Short mmCIF file of C-alpha atoms and ligand atoms in Angstrom, two decimals:
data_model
loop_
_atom_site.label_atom_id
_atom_site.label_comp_id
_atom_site.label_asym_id
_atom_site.label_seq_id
_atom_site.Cartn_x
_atom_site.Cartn_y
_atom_site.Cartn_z
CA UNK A 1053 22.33 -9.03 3.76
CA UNK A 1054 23.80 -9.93 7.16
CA UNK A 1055 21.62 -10.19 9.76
CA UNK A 1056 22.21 -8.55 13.35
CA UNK A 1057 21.46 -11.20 16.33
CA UNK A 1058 22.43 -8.56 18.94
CA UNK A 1059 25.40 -5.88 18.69
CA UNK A 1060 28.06 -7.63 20.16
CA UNK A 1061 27.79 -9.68 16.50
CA UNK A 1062 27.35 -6.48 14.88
CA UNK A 1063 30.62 -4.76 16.43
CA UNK A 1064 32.35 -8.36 15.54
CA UNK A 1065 31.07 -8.15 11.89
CA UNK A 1066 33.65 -7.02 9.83
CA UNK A 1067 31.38 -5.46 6.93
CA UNK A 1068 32.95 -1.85 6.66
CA UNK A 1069 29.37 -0.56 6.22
CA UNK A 1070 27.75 -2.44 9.20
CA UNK A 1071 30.57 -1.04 11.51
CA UNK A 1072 30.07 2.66 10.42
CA UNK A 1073 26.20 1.87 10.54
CA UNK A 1074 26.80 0.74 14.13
CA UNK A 1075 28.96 3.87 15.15
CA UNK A 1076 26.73 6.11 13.63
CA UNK A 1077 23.91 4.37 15.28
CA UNK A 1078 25.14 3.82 18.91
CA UNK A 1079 22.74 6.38 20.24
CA UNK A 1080 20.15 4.26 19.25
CA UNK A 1081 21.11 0.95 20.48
CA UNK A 1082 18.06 0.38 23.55
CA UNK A 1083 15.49 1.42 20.55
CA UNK A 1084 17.04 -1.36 18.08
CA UNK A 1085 16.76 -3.82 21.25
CA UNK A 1086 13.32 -2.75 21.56
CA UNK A 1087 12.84 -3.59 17.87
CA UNK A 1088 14.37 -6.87 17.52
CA UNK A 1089 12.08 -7.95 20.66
CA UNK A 1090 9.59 -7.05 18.61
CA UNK A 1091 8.35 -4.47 21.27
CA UNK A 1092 6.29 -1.47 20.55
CA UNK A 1093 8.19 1.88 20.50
CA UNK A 1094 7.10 4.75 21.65
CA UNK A 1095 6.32 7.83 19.58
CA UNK A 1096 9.96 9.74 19.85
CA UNK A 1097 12.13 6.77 19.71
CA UNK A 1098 10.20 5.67 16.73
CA UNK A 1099 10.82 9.53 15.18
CA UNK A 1100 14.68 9.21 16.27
CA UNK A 1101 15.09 5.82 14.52
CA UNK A 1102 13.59 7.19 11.59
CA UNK A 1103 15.46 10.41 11.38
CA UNK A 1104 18.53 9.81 12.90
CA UNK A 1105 18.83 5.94 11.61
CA UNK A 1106 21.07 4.98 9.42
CA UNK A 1107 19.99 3.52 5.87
CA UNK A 1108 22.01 0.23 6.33
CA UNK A 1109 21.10 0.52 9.87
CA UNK A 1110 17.17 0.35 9.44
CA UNK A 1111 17.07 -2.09 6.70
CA UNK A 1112 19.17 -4.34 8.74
CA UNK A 1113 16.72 -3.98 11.83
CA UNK A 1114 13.81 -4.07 9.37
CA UNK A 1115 14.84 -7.32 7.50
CA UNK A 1116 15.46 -8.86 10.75
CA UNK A 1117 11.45 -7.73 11.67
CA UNK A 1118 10.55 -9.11 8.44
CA UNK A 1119 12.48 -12.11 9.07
CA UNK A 1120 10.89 -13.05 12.42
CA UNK A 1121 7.33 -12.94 11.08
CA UNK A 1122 8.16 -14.38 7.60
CA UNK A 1123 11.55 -15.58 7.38
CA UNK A 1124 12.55 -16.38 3.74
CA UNK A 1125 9.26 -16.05 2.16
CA UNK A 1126 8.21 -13.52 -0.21
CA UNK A 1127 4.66 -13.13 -1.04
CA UNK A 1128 3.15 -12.29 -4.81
CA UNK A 1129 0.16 -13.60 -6.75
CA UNK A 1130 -1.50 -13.34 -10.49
CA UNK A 1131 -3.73 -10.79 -10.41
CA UNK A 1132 -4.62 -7.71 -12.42
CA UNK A 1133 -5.68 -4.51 -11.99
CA UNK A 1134 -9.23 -3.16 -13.43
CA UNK A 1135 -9.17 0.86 -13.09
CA UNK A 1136 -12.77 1.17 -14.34
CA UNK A 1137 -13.19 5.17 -14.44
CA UNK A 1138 -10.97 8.23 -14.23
CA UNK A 1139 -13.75 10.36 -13.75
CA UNK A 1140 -14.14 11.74 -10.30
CA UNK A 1141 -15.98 14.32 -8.76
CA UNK A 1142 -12.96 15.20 -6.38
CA UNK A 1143 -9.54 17.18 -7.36
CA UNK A 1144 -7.00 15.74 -5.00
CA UNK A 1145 -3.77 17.94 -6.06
CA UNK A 1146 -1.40 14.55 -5.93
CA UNK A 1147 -3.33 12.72 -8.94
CA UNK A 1148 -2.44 13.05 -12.50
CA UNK A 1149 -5.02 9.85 -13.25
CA UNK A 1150 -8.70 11.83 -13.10
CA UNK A 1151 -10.64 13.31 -15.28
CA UNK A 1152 -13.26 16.29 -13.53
CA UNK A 1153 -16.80 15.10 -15.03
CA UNK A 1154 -17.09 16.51 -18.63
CA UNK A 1155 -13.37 16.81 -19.39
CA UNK A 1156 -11.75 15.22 -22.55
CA UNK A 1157 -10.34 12.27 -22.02
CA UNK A 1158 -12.79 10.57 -19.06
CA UNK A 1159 -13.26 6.49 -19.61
CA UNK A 1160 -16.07 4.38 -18.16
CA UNK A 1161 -15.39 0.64 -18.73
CA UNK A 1162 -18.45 -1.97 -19.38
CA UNK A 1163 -18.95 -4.53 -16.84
CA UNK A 1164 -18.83 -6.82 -19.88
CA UNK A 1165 -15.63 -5.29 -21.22
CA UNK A 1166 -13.77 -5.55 -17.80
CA UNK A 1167 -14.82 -9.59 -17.94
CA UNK A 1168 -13.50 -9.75 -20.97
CA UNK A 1169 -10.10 -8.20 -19.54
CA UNK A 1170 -10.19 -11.03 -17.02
CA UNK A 1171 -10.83 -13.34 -19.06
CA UNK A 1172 -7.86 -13.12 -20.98
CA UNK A 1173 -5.68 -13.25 -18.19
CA UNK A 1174 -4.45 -16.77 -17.77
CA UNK A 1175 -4.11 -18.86 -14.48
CA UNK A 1176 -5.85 -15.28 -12.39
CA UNK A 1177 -5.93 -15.52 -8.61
CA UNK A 1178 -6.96 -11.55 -8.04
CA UNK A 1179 -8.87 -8.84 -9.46
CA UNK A 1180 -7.94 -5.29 -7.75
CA UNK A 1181 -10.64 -2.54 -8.43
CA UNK A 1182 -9.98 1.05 -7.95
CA UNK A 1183 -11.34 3.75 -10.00
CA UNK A 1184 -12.58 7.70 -9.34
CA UNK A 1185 -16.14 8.61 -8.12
CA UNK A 1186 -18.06 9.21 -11.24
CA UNK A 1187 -21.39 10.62 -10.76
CA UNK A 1188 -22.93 9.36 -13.79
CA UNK A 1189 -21.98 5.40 -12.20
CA UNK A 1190 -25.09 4.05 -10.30
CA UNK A 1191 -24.98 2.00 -7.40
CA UNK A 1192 -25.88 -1.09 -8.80
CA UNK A 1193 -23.05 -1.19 -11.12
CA UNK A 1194 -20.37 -1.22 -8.48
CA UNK A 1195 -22.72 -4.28 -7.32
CA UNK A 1196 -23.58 -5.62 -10.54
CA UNK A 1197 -19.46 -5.67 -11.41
CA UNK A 1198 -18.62 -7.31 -8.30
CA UNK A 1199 -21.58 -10.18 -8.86
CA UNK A 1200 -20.81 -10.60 -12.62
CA UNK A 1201 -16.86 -11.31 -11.40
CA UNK A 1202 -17.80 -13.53 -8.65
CA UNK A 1203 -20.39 -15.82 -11.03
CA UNK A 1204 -17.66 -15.92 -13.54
CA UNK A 1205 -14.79 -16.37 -11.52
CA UNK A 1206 -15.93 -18.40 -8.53
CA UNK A 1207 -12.55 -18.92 -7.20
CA UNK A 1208 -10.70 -15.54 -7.65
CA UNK A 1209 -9.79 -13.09 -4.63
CA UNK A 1210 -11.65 -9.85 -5.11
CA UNK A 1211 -10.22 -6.55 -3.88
CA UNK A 1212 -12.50 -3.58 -4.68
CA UNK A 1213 -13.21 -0.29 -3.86
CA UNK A 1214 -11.46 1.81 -1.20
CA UNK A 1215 -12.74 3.27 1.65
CA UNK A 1216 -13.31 6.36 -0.52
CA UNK A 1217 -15.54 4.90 -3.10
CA UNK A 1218 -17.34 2.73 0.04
CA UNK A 1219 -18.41 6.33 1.53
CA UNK A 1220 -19.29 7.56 -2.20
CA UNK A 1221 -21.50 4.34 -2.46
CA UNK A 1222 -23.06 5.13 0.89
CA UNK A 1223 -23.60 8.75 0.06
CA UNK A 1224 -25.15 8.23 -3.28
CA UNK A 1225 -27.51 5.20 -2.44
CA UNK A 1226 -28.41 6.86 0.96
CA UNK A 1227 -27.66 3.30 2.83
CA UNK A 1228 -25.08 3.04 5.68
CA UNK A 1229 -21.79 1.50 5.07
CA UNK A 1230 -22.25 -1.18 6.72
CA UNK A 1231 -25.08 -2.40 4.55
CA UNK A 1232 -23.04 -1.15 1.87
CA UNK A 1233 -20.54 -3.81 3.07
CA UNK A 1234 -22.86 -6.17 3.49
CA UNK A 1235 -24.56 -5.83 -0.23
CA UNK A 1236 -21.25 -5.95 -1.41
CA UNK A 1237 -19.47 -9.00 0.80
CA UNK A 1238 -22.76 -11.13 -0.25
CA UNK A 1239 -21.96 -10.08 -4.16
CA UNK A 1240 -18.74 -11.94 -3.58
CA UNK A 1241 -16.18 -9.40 -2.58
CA UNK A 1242 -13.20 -10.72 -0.54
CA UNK A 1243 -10.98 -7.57 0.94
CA UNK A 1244 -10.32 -3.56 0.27
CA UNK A 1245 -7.60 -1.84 -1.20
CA UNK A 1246 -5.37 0.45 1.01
CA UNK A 1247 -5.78 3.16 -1.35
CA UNK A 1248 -7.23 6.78 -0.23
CA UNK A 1249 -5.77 7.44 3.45
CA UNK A 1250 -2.77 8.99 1.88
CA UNK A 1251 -1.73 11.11 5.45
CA UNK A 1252 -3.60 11.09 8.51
CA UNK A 1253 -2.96 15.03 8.84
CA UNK A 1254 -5.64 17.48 8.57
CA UNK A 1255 -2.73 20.10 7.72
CA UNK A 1256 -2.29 17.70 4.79
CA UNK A 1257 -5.40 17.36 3.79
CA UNK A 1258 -6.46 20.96 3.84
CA UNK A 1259 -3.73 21.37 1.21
CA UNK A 1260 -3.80 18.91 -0.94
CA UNK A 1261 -7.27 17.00 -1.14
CA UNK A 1262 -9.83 19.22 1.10
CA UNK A 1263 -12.95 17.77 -0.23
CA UNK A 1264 -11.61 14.10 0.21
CA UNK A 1265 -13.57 12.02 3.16
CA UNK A 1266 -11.69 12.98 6.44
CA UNK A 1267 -9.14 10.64 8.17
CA UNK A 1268 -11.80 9.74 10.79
CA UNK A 1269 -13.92 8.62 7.83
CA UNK A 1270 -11.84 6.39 6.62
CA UNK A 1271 -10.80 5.00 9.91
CA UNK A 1272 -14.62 4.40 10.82
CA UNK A 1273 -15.05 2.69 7.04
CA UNK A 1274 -12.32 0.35 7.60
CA UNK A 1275 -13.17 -0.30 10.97
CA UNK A 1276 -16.68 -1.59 9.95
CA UNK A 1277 -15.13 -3.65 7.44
CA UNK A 1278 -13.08 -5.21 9.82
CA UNK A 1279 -16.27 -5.75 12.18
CA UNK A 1280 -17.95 -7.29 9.23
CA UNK A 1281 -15.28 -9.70 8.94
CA UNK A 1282 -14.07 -7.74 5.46
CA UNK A 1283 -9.88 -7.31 5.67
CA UNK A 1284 -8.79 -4.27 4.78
CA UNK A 1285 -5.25 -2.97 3.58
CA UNK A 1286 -3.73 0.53 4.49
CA UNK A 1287 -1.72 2.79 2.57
CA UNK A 1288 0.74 6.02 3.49
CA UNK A 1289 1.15 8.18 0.11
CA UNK A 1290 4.75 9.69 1.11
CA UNK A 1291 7.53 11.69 -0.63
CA UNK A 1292 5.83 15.30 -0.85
CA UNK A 1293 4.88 18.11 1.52
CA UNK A 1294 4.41 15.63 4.60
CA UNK A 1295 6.60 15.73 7.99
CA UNK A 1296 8.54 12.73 9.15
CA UNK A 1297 6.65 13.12 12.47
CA UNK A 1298 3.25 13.18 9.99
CA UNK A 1299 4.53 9.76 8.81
CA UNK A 1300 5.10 8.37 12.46
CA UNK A 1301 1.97 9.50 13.32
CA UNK A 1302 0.31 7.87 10.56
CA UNK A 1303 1.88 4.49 11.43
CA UNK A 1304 0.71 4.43 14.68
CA UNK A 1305 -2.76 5.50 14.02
CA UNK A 1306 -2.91 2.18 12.03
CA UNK A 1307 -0.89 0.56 14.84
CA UNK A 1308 -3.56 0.91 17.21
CA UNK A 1309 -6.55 0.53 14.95
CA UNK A 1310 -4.66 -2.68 14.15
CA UNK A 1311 -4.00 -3.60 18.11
CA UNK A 1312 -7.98 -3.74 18.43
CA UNK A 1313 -9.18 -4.77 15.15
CA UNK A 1314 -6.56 -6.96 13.84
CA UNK A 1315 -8.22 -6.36 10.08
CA UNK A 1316 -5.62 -4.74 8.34
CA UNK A 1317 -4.16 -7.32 6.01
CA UNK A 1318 -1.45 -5.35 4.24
CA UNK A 1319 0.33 -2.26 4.43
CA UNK A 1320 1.56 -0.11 1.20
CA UNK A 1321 4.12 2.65 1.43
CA UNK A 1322 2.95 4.79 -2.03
CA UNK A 1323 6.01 6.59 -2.96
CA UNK A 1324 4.59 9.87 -4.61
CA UNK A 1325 4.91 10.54 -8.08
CA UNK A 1326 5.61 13.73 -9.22
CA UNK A 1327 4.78 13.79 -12.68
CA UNK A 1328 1.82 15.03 -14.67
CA UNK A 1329 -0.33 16.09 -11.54
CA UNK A 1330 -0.53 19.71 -9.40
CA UNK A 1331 2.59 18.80 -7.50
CA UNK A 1332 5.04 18.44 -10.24
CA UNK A 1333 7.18 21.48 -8.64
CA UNK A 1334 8.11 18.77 -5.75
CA UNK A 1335 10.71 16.12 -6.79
CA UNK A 1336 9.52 13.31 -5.06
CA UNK A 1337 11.40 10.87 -2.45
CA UNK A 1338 14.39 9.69 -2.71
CA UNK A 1339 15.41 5.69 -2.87
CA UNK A 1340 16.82 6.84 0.61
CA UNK A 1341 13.35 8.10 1.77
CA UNK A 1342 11.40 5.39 -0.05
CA UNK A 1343 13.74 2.62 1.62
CA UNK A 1344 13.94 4.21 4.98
CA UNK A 1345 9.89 4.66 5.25
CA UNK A 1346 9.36 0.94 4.04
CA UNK A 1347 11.83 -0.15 6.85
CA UNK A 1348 9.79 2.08 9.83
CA UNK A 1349 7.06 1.04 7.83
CA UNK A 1350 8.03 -2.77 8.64
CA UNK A 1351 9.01 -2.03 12.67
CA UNK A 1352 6.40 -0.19 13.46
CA UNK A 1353 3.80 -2.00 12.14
CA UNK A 1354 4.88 -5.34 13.64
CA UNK A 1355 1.25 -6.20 14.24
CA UNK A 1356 0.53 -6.40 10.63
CA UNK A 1357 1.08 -9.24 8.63
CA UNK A 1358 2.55 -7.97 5.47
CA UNK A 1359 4.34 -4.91 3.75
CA UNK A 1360 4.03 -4.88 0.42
CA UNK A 1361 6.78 -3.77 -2.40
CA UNK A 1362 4.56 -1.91 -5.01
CA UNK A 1363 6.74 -2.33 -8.01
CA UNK A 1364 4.27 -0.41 -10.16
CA UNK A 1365 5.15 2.86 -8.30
CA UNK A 1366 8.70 2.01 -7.09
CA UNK A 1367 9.98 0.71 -10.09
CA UNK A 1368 11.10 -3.38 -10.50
CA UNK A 1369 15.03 -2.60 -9.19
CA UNK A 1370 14.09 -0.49 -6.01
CA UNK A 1371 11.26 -3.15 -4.91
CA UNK A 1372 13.67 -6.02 -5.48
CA UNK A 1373 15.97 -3.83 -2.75
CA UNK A 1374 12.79 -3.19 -0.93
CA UNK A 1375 12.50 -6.59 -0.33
CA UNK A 1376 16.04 -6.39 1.84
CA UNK A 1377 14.39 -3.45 4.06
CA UNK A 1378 11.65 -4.68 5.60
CA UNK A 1379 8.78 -5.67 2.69
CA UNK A 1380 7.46 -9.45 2.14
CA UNK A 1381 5.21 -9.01 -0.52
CA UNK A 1382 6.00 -8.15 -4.34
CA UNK A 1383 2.17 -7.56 -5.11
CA UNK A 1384 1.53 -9.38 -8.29
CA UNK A 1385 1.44 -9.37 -11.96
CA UNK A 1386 -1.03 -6.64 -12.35
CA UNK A 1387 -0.52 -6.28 -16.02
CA UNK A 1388 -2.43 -2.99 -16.48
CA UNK A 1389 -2.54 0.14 -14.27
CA UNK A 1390 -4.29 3.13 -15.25
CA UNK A 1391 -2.97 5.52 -12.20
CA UNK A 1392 0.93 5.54 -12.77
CA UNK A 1393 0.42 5.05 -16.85
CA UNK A 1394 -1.44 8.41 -16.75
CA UNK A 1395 1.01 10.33 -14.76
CA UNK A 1396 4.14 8.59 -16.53
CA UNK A 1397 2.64 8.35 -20.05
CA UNK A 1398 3.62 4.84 -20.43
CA UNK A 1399 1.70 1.65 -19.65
CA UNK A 1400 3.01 -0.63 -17.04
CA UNK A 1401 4.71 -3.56 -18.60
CA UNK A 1402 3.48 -7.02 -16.87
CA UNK A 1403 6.40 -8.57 -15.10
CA UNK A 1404 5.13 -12.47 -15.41
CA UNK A 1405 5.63 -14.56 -12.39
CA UNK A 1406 8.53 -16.50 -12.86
CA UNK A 1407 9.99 -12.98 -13.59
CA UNK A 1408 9.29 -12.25 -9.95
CA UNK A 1409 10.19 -15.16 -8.70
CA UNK A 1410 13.19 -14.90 -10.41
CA UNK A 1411 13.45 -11.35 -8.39
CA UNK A 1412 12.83 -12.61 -4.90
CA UNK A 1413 15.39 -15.76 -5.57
CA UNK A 1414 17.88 -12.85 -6.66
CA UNK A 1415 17.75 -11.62 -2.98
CA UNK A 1416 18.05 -15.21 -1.66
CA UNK A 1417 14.43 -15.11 -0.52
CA UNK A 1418 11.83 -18.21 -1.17
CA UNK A 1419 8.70 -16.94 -3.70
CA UNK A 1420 5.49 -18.33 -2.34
CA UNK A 1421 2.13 -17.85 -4.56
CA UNK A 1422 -0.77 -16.45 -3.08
O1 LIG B 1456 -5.32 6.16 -3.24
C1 LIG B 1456 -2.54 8.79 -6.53
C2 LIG B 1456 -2.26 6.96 -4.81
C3 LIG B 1456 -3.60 5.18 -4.62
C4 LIG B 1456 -0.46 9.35 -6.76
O2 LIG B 1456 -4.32 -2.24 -1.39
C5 LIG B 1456 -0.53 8.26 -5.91
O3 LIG B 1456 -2.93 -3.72 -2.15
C6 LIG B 1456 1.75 8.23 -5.70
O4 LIG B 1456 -3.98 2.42 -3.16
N1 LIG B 1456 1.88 9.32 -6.50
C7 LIG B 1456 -4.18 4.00 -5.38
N2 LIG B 1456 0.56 7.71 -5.37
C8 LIG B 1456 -3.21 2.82 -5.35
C9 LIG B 1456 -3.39 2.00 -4.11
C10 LIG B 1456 -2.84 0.63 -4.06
C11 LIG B 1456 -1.85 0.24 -4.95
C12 LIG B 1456 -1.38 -1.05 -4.86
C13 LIG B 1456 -1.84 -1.95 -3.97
C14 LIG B 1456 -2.84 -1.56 -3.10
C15 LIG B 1456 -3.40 -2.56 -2.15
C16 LIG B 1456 -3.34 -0.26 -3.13
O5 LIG B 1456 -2.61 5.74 -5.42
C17 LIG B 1456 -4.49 6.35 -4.32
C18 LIG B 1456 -3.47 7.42 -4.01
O6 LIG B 1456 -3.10 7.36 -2.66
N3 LIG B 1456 -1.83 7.96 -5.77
N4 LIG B 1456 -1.71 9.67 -7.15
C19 LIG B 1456 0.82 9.89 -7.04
N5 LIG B 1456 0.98 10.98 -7.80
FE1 LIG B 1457 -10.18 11.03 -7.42
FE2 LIG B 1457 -8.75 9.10 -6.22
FE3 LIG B 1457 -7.56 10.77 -7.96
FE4 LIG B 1457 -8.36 11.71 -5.57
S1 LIG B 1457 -6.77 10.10 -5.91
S2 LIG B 1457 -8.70 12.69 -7.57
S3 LIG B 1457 -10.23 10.50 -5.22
S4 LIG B 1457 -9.16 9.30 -8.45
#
């Protein structure tokens, strides 16, 4: 992909694509200044890029972004995922993974059992635990897993438990978050998933997941974490009944939580998957969409350190791409995935790493383990 140094290269360039990017894009010029500088935009030239920008057009500013903060590398590790219940007590219309308490077909995995998963995972540098909010788990066991993990695997990175679960923990063992934190920072956990902020839109929320914790909550939840020296990712769950001005809003939310906190480790566009879940009337995003919102994703949230490429819901060949508009980091091996095997009825194949090595050299990028 060419790069843009300023548009007098970009009108020179004689890529057919790059010159119809840059008529169609003239309008737009000051804001792709802005972006290169890596200044902040303001809301409605951040909406007008978005809308109005060309596909070629953001990637190119995007990968530039990326470039600047990264430049060739491209981030992955070895880890695997450990999705240790679908039951959960709340309904979100978007998720074809849970189980309501009672139903056919719930799981509960053994502490020992998910060792035992780890275990056979050679040369493992992190564990990423998610799972629903099961009423019949206790407390200590989200401890208990976290300790067990930790004594066995003294080295490993452990991601668990969203800001979701963290309130569920603090609602059902009646102790704040933040000692919830601390209980589980001192068992030997290392970061949070992004997972559970889906929009920032209370329209959205009324709709789809009305008895999931409130934006606010979650903000406050990783905000603590942050405080308490726990990093934090952020996700966007995109592609369904949102706005794009719902989107930009969303980024900048986590813009300026980011501006104070500077917590937020890693941010994941979740392209919505239509199968298998109350939403399967809605077709889901485009590559268009899902490339255009990883590219605003990148320039507006120039302040974080990494975007990732989440191959599990993207797909392998749109991540690679991904990787050209505006992401740095492939995630990993993760090897099993409960979520997107349950809506898609097929398990997630492990993609080894020097299979995604192979994938960022494709792109003329430089694979660094993490
Ligand atoms: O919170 C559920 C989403 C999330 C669907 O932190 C769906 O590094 C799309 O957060 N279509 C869990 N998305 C996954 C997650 C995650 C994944 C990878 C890396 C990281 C990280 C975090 O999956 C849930 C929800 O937002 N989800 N259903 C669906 N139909
Ligand atoms: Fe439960 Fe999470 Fe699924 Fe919502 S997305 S129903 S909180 S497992």
């Amino acid at each position: 992909m060419l790069v843009i140094e300023n548009f007098s290269t970009l009108k020179e360039d004689k890529s057919l694509i790059l010159e119809e990017a840059f008529k169609k894009n003239r309008n737009l010029e000051k804001i792709a200044e802005k972006v290169l500088n890596l200044e902040p935009l303001d809301f409605d030239s951040a909406l007008r890029l978005y809308k109005g920008g060309d596909l070629f057009f953001l990637g190119e500013l995007a990968n530039k972004v990326k470039e600047k903060i990264h430049g060739k590398n491209y981030y992955y590790t070895i880890n695997r995922h450990i999705n240790y219940t679908n039951i959960c007590a709340i309904d979100c219309k978007f998720c074809g993974y849970h189980k309501r308490p009672g139903e056919e077909g719930g799981y509960t995995l053994k502490i020992d059992e998910i060792l035992e998963k780890l275990k056979a995972t050679p040369g493992l540098r992190e564990v990423h635990i998610v799972g629903g909010l099961n009423p019949k788990l206790p407390y200590e066991y989200y401890i208990e897993l976290v300790r067990r993990i930790r004594s066995t695997f003294p080295e490993i990175h452990i991601r668990a438990y969203t800001c979701v679960e963290i309130d569920w923990l603090s609602r059902i063992s009646g102790k704040s978050v933040e000692e919830v934190l601390k209980e589980l920072k001192s068992a030997g956990l290392n970061s949070i998933p992004g997972g559970g902020a889906e929009v920032f839109s209370e329209r959205i929320r009324a709709e789809l997941y009305p008895t999931k914790i409130s934006s606010e909550r979650w903000i406050e939840i990783a905000k603590t974490a942050h405080k308490l020296g726990i990093p934090t990712n952020a996700t966007l769950l995109f592609g369904h009944i949102e706005t794009d001005e719902e989107i930009i809003e969303h980024l900048f939310k986590l813009r300026e939580i980011q501006e104070n906190t500077k917590g937020f480790y890693c941010f994941i566009p979740l392209a919505f998957i239509p199968e298998n879940n109350k939403l399967s009337y809605l077709p889901g995003p485009s590559a268009e969409k899902i490339l255009k919102t990883i590219a605003i994703s990148r320039i507006i949230l120039n302040n974080f350190p990494h975007i990732k490429a989440y191959w599990v819901f993207l797909g392998i060949g749109l991540s690679q791409v991904a990787l050209l508009w505006g992401a740095d980091h492939f995630h990993g091996t993760v090897i099993e995935e409960k979520i997107s095997e349950a809506m898609r009825g097929e398990p997630v194949i492990k993609l080894p790493p020097y299979e995604i090595e192979k994938l960022i050299r494709e792109i003329g990028g430089e694979p660094v383990l993490v």
